[in-house]
PDB file of C-alpha atoms in Angstrom:
ATOM      1  CA  MET T   1      -0.201   0.315  -0.462  1.00 52.00           C
ATOM      2  CA  THR T   2       1.442   3.656  -0.558  1.00 52.00           C
ATOM      3  CA  PRO T   3       1.709   5.352   1.987  1.00 56.00           C
ATOM      4  CA  VAL T   4      -0.636   8.447   2.308  1.00 58.00           C
ATOM      5  CA  PRO T   5       1.312  11.674   2.441  1.00 64.00           C
ATOM      6  CA  PRO T   6       0.667  13.605   6.161  1.00 70.00           C
ATOM      7  CA  PRO T   7      -1.297  16.995   5.587  1.00 78.00           C
ATOM      8  CA  LEU T   8       0.257  20.127   4.689  1.00 87.00           C
ATOM      9  CA  PRO T   9      -0.425  23.195   7.438  1.00 89.00           C
ATOM     10  CA  ARG T  10      -3.518  24.965   7.370  1.00 91.00           C
ATOM     11  CA  TRP T  11      -0.971  28.232   6.757  1.00 96.00           C
ATOM     12  CA  THR T  12      -1.979  31.539   9.887  1.00 95.00           C
ATOM     13  CA  SER T  13      -1.667  35.003   8.582  1.00 95.00           C
ATOM     14  CA  ALA T  14       1.622  36.121  10.833  1.00 94.00           C
ATOM     15  CA  GLY T  15       1.245  40.398   9.247  1.00 91.00           C
ATOM     16  CA  THR T  16      -0.032  42.477   6.663  1.00 94.00           C
ATOM     17  CA  TYR T  17       1.971  43.450   4.229  1.00 97.00           C
ATOM     18  CA  THR T  18       1.122  44.922   0.152  1.00 97.00           C
ATOM     19  CA  ASP T  19       3.832  43.077  -1.623  1.00 97.00           C
ATOM     20  CA  ILE T  20       4.492  39.455  -0.168  1.00 98.00           C
ATOM     21  CA  ARG T  21       2.812  36.889   2.749  1.00 98.00           C
ATOM     22  CA  PHE T  22       3.853  35.864   5.970  1.00 98.00           C
ATOM     23  CA  GLU T  23       2.561  32.608   7.579  1.00 98.00           C
ATOM     24  CA  THR T  24       2.940  30.267   9.906  1.00 97.00           C
ATOM     25  CA  SER T  25       1.996  26.995  10.834  1.00 96.00           C
ATOM     26  CA  GLY T  26       1.850  26.086  14.118  1.00 94.00           C
ATOM     27  CA  ASP T  27       4.312  24.026  14.064  1.00 95.00           C
ATOM     28  CA  GLY T  28       7.603  25.164  13.776  1.00 97.00           C
ATOM     29  CA  ILE T  29       7.742  26.495   9.480  1.00 98.00           C
ATOM     30  CA  ALA T  30       6.658  29.699   8.461  1.00 98.00           C
ATOM     31  CA  ARG T  31       5.766  30.647   4.835  1.00 98.00           C
ATOM     32  CA  ILE T  32       6.947  33.328   4.116  1.00 98.00           C
ATOM     33  CA  SER T  33       5.998  34.301  -0.101  1.00 98.00           C
ATOM     34  CA  LEU T  34       6.559  37.153  -3.278  1.00 98.00           C
ATOM     35  CA  ASN T  35       3.177  37.887  -4.230  1.00 98.00           C
ATOM     36  CA  ARG T  36       2.748  40.250  -7.111  1.00 97.00           C
ATOM     37  CA  PRO T  37       2.836  36.865  -9.348  1.00 96.00           C
ATOM     38  CA  GLU T  38       2.123  39.796 -12.168  1.00 95.00           C
ATOM     39  CA  LYS T  39       5.027  41.281 -11.962  1.00 95.00           C
ATOM     40  CA  ARG T  40       6.569  37.425 -11.845  1.00 97.00           C
ATOM     41  CA  ASN T  41       7.566  38.358  -8.557  1.00 97.00           C
ATOM     42  CA  ALA T  42      10.512  41.142  -8.778  1.00 95.00           C
ATOM     43  CA  PHE T  43      10.680  43.433  -6.119  1.00 94.00           C
ATOM     44  CA  ARG T  44      10.360  47.196  -5.726  1.00 92.00           C
ATOM     45  CA  PRO T  45      11.961  48.417  -2.119  1.00 91.00           C
ATOM     46  CA  LEU T  46       8.296  48.424  -0.465  1.00 93.00           C
ATOM     47  CA  THR T  47       8.857  44.372  -1.415  1.00 96.00           C
ATOM     48  CA  VAL T  48      12.698  44.082   0.719  1.00 95.00           C
ATOM     49  CA  GLN T  49      11.156  46.313   2.987  1.00 95.00           C
ATOM     50  CA  GLU T  50       8.594  44.269   3.655  1.00 97.00           C
ATOM     51  CA  LEU T  51      10.596  41.048   3.384  1.00 97.00           C
ATOM     52  CA  CYS T  52      13.495  41.738   6.067  1.00 97.00           C
ATOM     53  CA  ASP T  53      10.639  42.260   8.533  1.00 97.00           C
ATOM     54  CA  ALA T  54       9.287  38.978   7.573  1.00 98.00           C
ATOM     55  CA  PHE T  55      12.564  37.934   8.958  1.00 98.00           C
ATOM     56  CA  ASN T  56      13.542  39.456  11.889  1.00 97.00           C
ATOM     57  CA  ARG T  57      10.022  38.181  13.046  1.00 98.00           C
ATOM     58  CA  VAL T  58      11.182  35.039  12.172  1.00 98.00           C
ATOM     59  CA  ARG T  59      14.688  35.680  13.868  1.00 97.00           C
ATOM     60  CA  ASP T  60      12.959  36.897  16.678  1.00 97.00           C
ATOM     61  CA  ASP T  61      10.172  34.246  17.539  1.00 97.00           C
ATOM     62  CA  PRO T  62      12.273  31.115  19.259  1.00 96.00           C
ATOM     63  CA  THR T  63       8.434  28.660  17.472  1.00 97.00           C
ATOM     64  CA  ILE T  64       9.998  28.709  14.342  1.00 98.00           C
ATOM     65  CA  GLY T  65      12.451  26.723  13.027  1.00 98.00           C
ATOM     66  CA  VAL T  66      12.429  26.653   8.514  1.00 98.00           C
ATOM     67  CA  VAL T  67      11.010  28.730   6.964  1.00 98.00           C
ATOM     68  CA  LEU T  68       9.191  28.165   3.082  1.00 98.00           C
ATOM     69  CA  PHE T  69      10.207  31.299   0.505  1.00 98.00           C
ATOM     70  CA  THR T  70       8.431  31.173  -1.955  1.00 98.00           C
ATOM     71  CA  GLY T  71       6.821  33.020  -5.589  1.00 98.00           C
ATOM     72  CA  GLU T  72       2.743  33.536  -5.683  1.00 97.00           C
ATOM     73  CA  GLY T  73       1.571  31.811  -8.457  1.00 94.00           C
ATOM     74  CA  PRO T  74       0.723  31.303 -11.747  1.00 97.00           C
ATOM     75  CA  ALA T  75       0.289  35.147 -12.492  1.00 96.00           C
ATOM     76  CA  ALA T  76      -3.187  36.007 -15.477  1.00 96.00           C
ATOM     77  CA  ASP T  77      -0.994  34.484 -18.339  1.00 96.00           C
ATOM     78  CA  GLY T  78      -0.530  30.826 -16.341  1.00 97.00           C
ATOM     79  CA  VAL T  79       3.199  31.296 -15.920  1.00 96.00           C
ATOM     80  CA  TRP T  80       5.364  30.660 -12.245  1.00 98.00           C
ATOM     81  CA  ALA T  81       7.967  32.453 -11.223  1.00 98.00           C
ATOM     82  CA  PHE T  82       9.758  32.525  -8.283  1.00 98.00           C
ATOM     83  CA  CYS T  83      11.617  36.205  -8.584  1.00 97.00           C
ATOM     84  CA  ALA T  84      11.971  37.626 -11.492  1.00 95.00           C
ATOM     85  CA  GLY T  85      15.063  40.216  -9.430  1.00 92.00           C
ATOM     86  CA  GLY T  86      14.939  44.182  -9.501  1.00 88.00           C
ATOM     87  CA  ASP T  87      11.488  45.079 -11.199  1.00 86.00           C
ATOM     88  CA  GLN T  88      13.160  47.183 -14.054  1.00 79.00           C
ATOM     89  CA  SER T  89       9.779  49.188 -14.364  1.00 77.00           C
ATOM     90  CA  VAL T  90      10.879  51.325 -10.841  1.00 75.00           C
ATOM     91  CA  ARG T  91      14.543  51.224 -11.775  1.00 77.00           C
ATOM     92  CA  GLY T  92      16.413  54.955 -11.296  1.00 72.00           C
ATOM     93  CA  ASP T  93      19.295  56.012 -12.550  1.00 66.00           C
ATOM     94  CA  GLY T  94      20.911  55.322  -8.405  1.00 68.00           C
ATOM     95  CA  GLY T  95      18.738  52.249  -8.363  1.00 70.00           C
ATOM     96  CA  TYR T  96      15.275  50.907  -7.608  1.00 73.00           C
ATOM     97  CA  LEU T  97      12.913  53.903  -6.325  1.00 71.00           C
ATOM     98  CA  ASP T  98      10.632  53.817  -3.205  1.00 75.00           C
ATOM     99  CA  ASP T  99       7.616  55.961  -2.709  1.00 76.00           C
ATOM    100  CA  ALA T 100       9.630  59.195  -2.655  1.00 77.00           C
ATOM    101  CA  GLY T 101      11.620  58.384  -5.594  1.00 75.00           C
ATOM    102  CA  LEU T 102      14.610  57.999  -2.725  1.00 76.00           C
ATOM    103  CA  PRO T 103      16.508  54.597  -5.266  1.00 74.00           C
ATOM    104  CA  ARG T 104      17.831  52.042  -3.136  1.00 71.00           C
ATOM    105  CA  LEU T 105      19.383  48.517  -3.375  1.00 70.00           C
ATOM    106  CA  ASN T 106      18.398  47.291   0.035  1.00 83.00           C
ATOM    107  CA  VAL T 107      18.094  43.359  -1.280  1.00 89.00           C
ATOM    108  CA  LEU T 108      22.264  43.816   0.339  1.00 90.00           C
ATOM    109  CA  ASP T 109      20.312  44.008   3.529  1.00 93.00           C
ATOM    110  CA  LEU T 110      19.203  41.736   1.961  1.00 95.00           C
ATOM    111  CA  GLN T 111      20.772  38.630   1.084  1.00 94.00           C
ATOM    112  CA  ARG T 112      22.329  39.203   5.329  1.00 94.00           C
ATOM    113  CA  ILE T 113      18.646  39.218   6.741  1.00 96.00           C
ATOM    114  CA  ILE T 114      18.066  35.178   5.076  1.00 97.00           C
ATOM    115  CA  ARG T 115      22.163  34.207   5.320  1.00 95.00           C
ATOM    116  CA  SER T 116      22.811  35.277   9.041  1.00 94.00           C
ATOM    117  CA  LEU T 117      19.474  33.683   9.751  1.00 96.00           C
ATOM    118  CA  PRO T 118      20.016  30.663  12.414  1.00 96.00           C
ATOM    119  CA  LYS T 119      17.065  29.021  10.998  1.00 97.00           C
ATOM    120  CA  VAL T 120      16.632  26.893   7.434  1.00 98.00           C
ATOM    121  CA  VAL T 121      15.834  28.738   4.377  1.00 98.00           C
ATOM    122  CA  ILE T 122      14.774  26.663   2.127  1.00 98.00           C
ATOM    123  CA  ALA T 123      13.614  27.965  -1.347  1.00 98.00           C
ATOM    124  CA  LEU T 124      10.884  26.595  -3.437  1.00 98.00           C
ATOM    125  CA  VAL T 125      11.315  27.074  -6.139  1.00 98.00           C
ATOM    126  CA  ALA T 126       8.553  27.785  -9.043  1.00 98.00           C
ATOM    127  CA  GLY T 127       8.536  28.667 -12.630  1.00 98.00           C
ATOM    128  CA  TYR T 128      11.531  31.659 -12.773  1.00 98.00           C
ATOM    129  CA  ALA T 129      14.027  32.516 -10.041  1.00 98.00           C
ATOM    130  CA  ILE T 130      16.224  35.005 -12.926  1.00 96.00           C
ATOM    131  CA  GLY T 131      18.538  37.962 -11.895  1.00 94.00           C
ATOM    132  CA  GLY T 132      18.378  38.723  -8.404  1.00 94.00           C
ATOM    133  CA  GLY T 133      15.507  35.937  -7.685  1.00 96.00           C
ATOM    134  CA  GLN T 134      18.196  33.528  -8.752  1.00 96.00           C
ATOM    135  CA  VAL T 135      20.735  35.108  -6.838  1.00 96.00           C
ATOM    136  CA  LEU T 136      17.823  34.744  -3.315  1.00 97.00           C
ATOM    137  CA  HIS T 137      16.769  31.114  -4.233  1.00 97.00           C
ATOM    138  CA  LEU T 138      20.890  30.616  -4.593  1.00 97.00           C
ATOM    139  CA  LEU T 139      21.335  32.761  -1.081  1.00 96.00           C
ATOM    140  CA  CYS T 140      18.942  30.139   0.828  1.00 98.00           C
ATOM    141  CA  ASP T 141      20.358  26.696   3.074  1.00 98.00           C
ATOM    142  CA  LEU T 142      18.394  24.446   1.255  1.00 98.00           C
ATOM    143  CA  SER T 143      16.657  24.195  -2.101  1.00 98.00           C
ATOM    144  CA  LEU T 144      13.504  22.132  -4.060  1.00 98.00           C
ATOM    145  CA  ALA T 145      12.612  23.193  -7.846  1.00 98.00           C
ATOM    146  CA  ALA T 146       9.738  22.268  -9.396  1.00 98.00           C
ATOM    147  CA  GLU T 147       9.932  21.043 -13.149  1.00 98.00           C
ATOM    148  CA  ASN T 148       8.917  23.404 -14.541  1.00 98.00           C
ATOM    149  CA  ALA T 149      11.532  26.529 -12.971  1.00 98.00           C
ATOM    150  CA  VAL T 150      13.848  27.848 -15.025  1.00 98.00           C
ATOM    151  CA  PHE T 151      16.984  29.532 -13.636  1.00 98.00           C
ATOM    152  CA  GLY T 152      19.748  32.130 -15.658  1.00 97.00           C
ATOM    153  CA  GLN T 153      21.206  35.297 -15.246  1.00 95.00           C
ATOM    154  CA  THR T 154      20.611  38.847 -16.515  1.00 91.00           C
ATOM    155  CA  GLY T 155      22.504  41.190 -15.133  1.00 85.00           C
ATOM    156  CA  PRO T 156      24.906  42.376 -17.950  1.00 87.00           C
ATOM    157  CA  ARG T 157      21.811  42.759 -20.278  1.00 87.00           C
ATOM    158  CA  VAL T 158      20.091  44.669 -18.550  1.00 83.00           C
ATOM    159  CA  GLY T 159      23.323  46.940 -16.847  1.00 83.00           C
ATOM    160  CA  SER T 160      24.074  45.252 -14.046  1.00 83.00           C
ATOM    161  CA  PHE T 161      25.341  42.520 -11.184  1.00 87.00           C
ATOM    162  CA  ASP T 162      25.407  40.984  -8.381  1.00 87.00           C
ATOM    163  CA  GLY T 163      29.574  41.080  -8.091  1.00 87.00           C
ATOM    164  CA  GLY T 164      29.257  40.046  -3.829  1.00 88.00           C
ATOM    165  CA  PHE T 165      26.789  36.468  -3.213  1.00 91.00           C
ATOM    166  CA  GLY T 166      25.091  36.849  -6.204  1.00 92.00           C
ATOM    167  CA  ALA T 167      29.003  35.615  -8.382  1.00 93.00           C
ATOM    168  CA  GLY T 168      30.714  34.747  -5.936  1.00 93.00           C
ATOM    169  CA  TYR T 169      29.073  32.699  -3.775  1.00 95.00           C
ATOM    170  CA  LEU T 170      27.835  31.556  -7.481  1.00 96.00           C
ATOM    171  CA  ALA T 171      31.603  29.951  -7.969  1.00 96.00           C
ATOM    172  CA  ARG T 172      31.852  28.164  -4.590  1.00 95.00           C
ATOM    173  CA  VAL T 173      27.927  26.164  -4.874  1.00 96.00           C
ATOM    174  CA  VAL T 174      28.759  25.793  -8.927  1.00 97.00           C
ATOM    175  CA  GLY T 175      32.245  26.375  -9.713  1.00 97.00           C
ATOM    176  CA  GLN T 176      34.011  28.590 -11.045  1.00 97.00           C
ATOM    177  CA  ARG T 177      34.527  27.969 -15.216  1.00 97.00           C
ATOM    178  CA  LYS T 178      30.224  27.306 -14.361  1.00 98.00           C
ATOM    179  CA  ALA T 179      30.086  31.140 -12.983  1.00 97.00           C
ATOM    180  CA  ARG T 180      31.426  33.027 -15.484  1.00 97.00           C
ATOM    181  CA  GLU T 181      29.421  30.557 -18.188  1.00 97.00           C
ATOM    182  CA  ILE T 182      25.967  32.391 -15.874  1.00 97.00           C
ATOM    183  CA  TRP T 183      27.329  35.432 -15.840  1.00 96.00           C
ATOM    184  CA  PHE T 184      28.704  36.600 -19.447  1.00 96.00           C
ATOM    185  CA  LEU T 185      25.965  35.038 -21.508  1.00 96.00           C
ATOM    186  CA  CYS T 186      23.133  35.121 -19.671  1.00 95.00           C
ATOM    187  CA  ARG T 187      21.740  31.910 -20.609  1.00 97.00           C
ATOM    188  CA  ARG T 188      18.392  30.375 -19.077  1.00 97.00           C
ATOM    189  CA  TYR T 189      19.262  26.349 -17.164  1.00 98.00           C
ATOM    190  CA  ASP T 190      15.847  23.988 -16.791  1.00 98.00           C
ATOM    191  CA  ALA T 191      15.391  22.039 -13.211  1.00 98.00           C
ATOM    192  CA  ASP T 192      17.264  19.439 -13.491  1.00 98.00           C
ATOM    193  CA  GLN T 193      20.302  21.500 -15.243  1.00 98.00           C
ATOM    194  CA  ALA T 194      19.963  23.023 -12.198  1.00 98.00           C
ATOM    195  CA  LEU T 195      20.142  19.607 -10.538  1.00 98.00           C
ATOM    196  CA  ALA T 196      22.757  18.509 -12.210  1.00 98.00           C
ATOM    197  CA  MET T 197      25.596  22.025 -11.234  1.00 97.00           C
ATOM    198  CA  GLY T 198      24.230  21.206  -7.313  1.00 97.00           C
ATOM    199  CA  LEU T 199      22.552  24.836  -7.861  1.00 98.00           C
ATOM    200  CA  VAL T 200      19.286  22.756  -6.340  1.00 98.00           C
ATOM    201  CA  ASN T 201      18.915  20.344  -3.880  1.00 98.00           C
ATOM    202  CA  ALA T 202      16.026  19.031  -6.183  1.00 98.00           C
ATOM    203  CA  VAL T 203      13.442  18.167  -8.648  1.00 98.00           C
ATOM    204  CA  VAL T 204      10.020  17.656  -8.146  1.00 98.00           C
ATOM    205  CA  PRO T 205       6.600  17.641  -9.937  1.00 98.00           C
ATOM    206  CA  LEU T 206       4.625  21.327  -9.493  1.00 98.00           C
ATOM    207  CA  GLU T 207       1.733  20.119  -8.056  1.00 97.00           C
ATOM    208  CA  ASP T 208       4.352  18.259  -5.067  1.00 97.00           C
ATOM    209  CA  LEU T 209       6.714  21.115  -4.582  1.00 98.00           C
ATOM    210  CA  GLU T 210       4.386  22.022  -1.212  1.00 97.00           C
ATOM    211  CA  ARG T 211       4.141  19.856   0.342  1.00 97.00           C
ATOM    212  CA  GLN T 212       8.160  18.849  -0.498  1.00 97.00           C
ATOM    213  CA  GLY T 213       9.010  21.935   0.899  1.00 98.00           C
ATOM    214  CA  VAL T 214       6.696  21.169   4.103  1.00 97.00           C
ATOM    215  CA  ALA T 215       8.557  17.157   4.756  1.00 97.00           C
ATOM    216  CA  TRP T 216      11.726  18.490   4.132  1.00 97.00           C
ATOM    217  CA  ALA T 217      11.066  21.245   6.802  1.00 98.00           C
ATOM    218  CA  ARG T 218       9.460  18.924   8.885  1.00 97.00           C
ATOM    219  CA  GLU T 219      12.961  16.497   9.371  1.00 97.00           C
ATOM    220  CA  VAL T 220      15.014  19.783  10.188  1.00 98.00           C
ATOM    221  CA  LEU T 221      12.255  20.463  12.718  1.00 97.00           C
ATOM    222  CA  GLN T 222      12.943  16.737  14.049  1.00 97.00           C
ATOM    223  CA  HIS T 223      16.707  17.848  14.527  1.00 97.00           C
ATOM    224  CA  SER T 224      18.535  19.371  17.798  1.00 96.00           C
ATOM    225  CA  PRO T 225      17.855  23.616  17.581  1.00 95.00           C
ATOM    226  CA  THR T 226      21.915  24.483  18.415  1.00 94.00           C
ATOM    227  CA  ALA T 227      23.051  22.480  16.073  1.00 95.00           C
ATOM    228  CA  ILE T 228      21.452  23.995  13.155  1.00 96.00           C
ATOM    229  CA  ARG T 229      21.949  26.861  13.771  1.00 95.00           C
ATOM    230  CA  CYS T 230      25.010  25.930  14.371  1.00 94.00           C
ATOM    231  CA  LEU T 231      26.308  24.717  11.225  1.00 94.00           C
ATOM    232  CA  LYS T 232      24.637  27.135   9.237  1.00 96.00           C
ATOM    233  CA  ALA T 233      27.760  29.007  11.028  1.00 94.00           C
ATOM    234  CA  ALA T 234      29.791  27.044  10.395  1.00 94.00           C
ATOM    235  CA  PHE T 235      29.395  27.070   6.360  1.00 94.00           C
ATOM    236  CA  ASN T 236      28.603  31.044   6.307  1.00 94.00           C
ATOM    237  CA  ALA T 237      31.658  31.202   8.305  1.00 92.00           C
ATOM    238  CA  GLU T 238      34.574  28.850   5.615  1.00 87.00           C
ATOM    239  CA  THR T 239      32.774  31.326   2.349  1.00 87.00           C
ATOM    240  CA  ASP T 240      32.124  34.576   3.861  1.00 85.00           C
ATOM    241  CA  GLY T 241      34.865  36.333   5.752  1.00 84.00           C
ATOM    242  CA  LEU T 242      35.266  38.233   8.991  1.00 84.00           C
ATOM    243  CA  ALA T 243      31.951  38.473   8.378  1.00 85.00           C
ATOM    244  CA  GLY T 244      30.863  34.373   8.940  1.00 85.00           C
ATOM    245  CA  ILE T 245      33.188  34.344  11.796  1.00 86.00           C
ATOM    246  CA  GLN T 246      31.909  36.705  13.818  1.00 87.00           C
ATOM    247  CA  GLU T 247      28.740  34.986  13.919  1.00 87.00           C
ATOM    248  CA  LEU T 248      30.356  31.489  13.406  1.00 87.00           C
ATOM    249  CA  ALA T 249      31.962  33.410  17.268  1.00 88.00           C
ATOM    250  CA  GLY T 250      27.875  34.326  18.123  1.00 86.00           C
ATOM    251  CA  GLN T 251      26.942  31.546  18.168  1.00 88.00           C
ATOM    252  CA  ALA T 252      30.571  30.014  20.350  1.00 88.00           C
ATOM    253  CA  THR T 253      29.094  33.025  22.718  1.00 87.00           C
ATOM    254  CA  HIS T 254      25.564  32.449  23.314  1.00 85.00           C
ATOM    255  CA  LEU T 255      26.238  28.989  24.446  1.00 87.00           C
ATOM    256  CA  PHE T 256      28.715  30.279  26.717  1.00 88.00           C
ATOM    257  CA  TYR T 257      26.803  32.512  28.119  1.00 86.00           C
ATOM    258  CA  ARG T 258      24.349  29.325  29.452  1.00 88.00           C
ATOM    259  CA  THR T 259      27.473  27.357  31.312  1.00 89.00           C
ATOM    260  CA  SER T 260      28.123  27.470  34.755  1.00 91.00           C
ATOM    261  CA  GLU T 261      31.517  29.859  33.090  1.00 90.00           C
ATOM    262  CA  GLY T 262      29.770  31.549  31.864  1.00 90.00           C
ATOM    263  CA  GLN T 263      27.304  32.644  34.024  1.00 92.00           C
ATOM    264  CA  GLU T 264      30.158  32.673  37.072  1.00 92.00           C
ATOM    265  CA  GLY T 265      31.748  36.033  35.483  1.00 91.00           C
ATOM    266  CA  ARG T 266      28.158  37.507  35.402  1.00 91.00           C
ATOM    267  CA  ASN T 267      26.967  37.119  38.681  1.00 92.00           C
ATOM    268  CA  ALA T 268      30.705  37.951  40.434  1.00 93.00           C
ATOM    269  CA  PHE T 269      30.009  40.837  38.689  1.00 90.00           C
ATOM    270  CA  LEU T 270      27.108  42.003  39.163  1.00 92.00           C
ATOM    271  CA  GLU T 271      27.585  40.722  43.589  1.00 94.00           C
ATOM    272  CA  LYS T 272      30.921  42.776  43.104  1.00 95.00           C
ATOM    273  CA  ARG T 273      33.184  39.991  44.362  1.00 93.00           C
ATOM    274  CA  ASP T 274      36.156  38.097  42.682  1.00 93.00           C
ATOM    275  CA  PRO T 275      34.904  35.726  40.239  1.00 91.00           C
ATOM    276  CA  ASP T 276      35.123  31.664  41.245  1.00 92.00           C
ATOM    277  CA  PHE T 277      36.057  29.494  38.671  1.00 90.00           C
ATOM    278  CA  SER T 278      37.958  26.935  40.900  1.00 91.00           C
ATOM    279  CA  GLU T 279      35.658  23.624  39.287  1.00 90.00           C
ATOM    280  CA  ALA T 280      35.958  24.896  35.448  1.00 88.00           C
ATOM    281  CA  PRO T 281      38.555  21.777  35.247  1.00 88.00           C
ATOM    282  CA  TRP T 282      40.857  22.845  31.554  1.00 85.00           C
ATOM    283  CA  LEU T 283      39.734  20.652  29.782  1.00 83.00           C
ATOM    284  CA  PRO T 284      43.045  18.759  26.685  1.00 92.00           C
TER     285      PRO T 284
END
């Protein structure tokens, strides 16, 4: 007998936004989705501000361990998109214009938030993950692609590029040769090609994409939260320079604060006495 797959969560709205949806499952999963399908889920400054807010709320919620990051769809014309990058219709001479006319490239803030979030972020990619959308999925910890997923870069075609994570980290994931091909040629790659180059973890039927994402999330949630957050920081430390080392060191400090040594140092200071670390062994 074929096992019956577990039911999907009953998602509950966790905030009121214009360009995104933010929902929680009640069992440790958040779902953050771009909600501009008519724009192929391209982001504008408001979109990025709302995404930053939602991811920061996830950071501060101790009941959430995994985020599913995706795009709403399909659009009215039947086309699916995870994210088509920056909305070129609001791009000014100095960046993407907010409602006050100020040019901003605040997607860099969002990239750092996703990267340093001490929880697992899983991209669910249906349709196009192009340009800045390709970079956003790249920065997620895990990525599941629907069979209709399409990946690629457009920067050199539209007078743009991502010389940070979008280039350097991409090369770490797919290799220098393939990363240069992706950027220099601006070709499109289907889901199977993305899987072959290590850009995604798995390819699944479109109708099973969310169910598989939830299954992966629930599997992660069975494991030690402290081990997961330290592992994420450790992976980042290898690629992110001093910022990555700072992140790993911060997780180590968080653990140390919970030891008897850390608490003795704090208590001695508050009690205005010399600390007594005599019970702490000098381990090999």
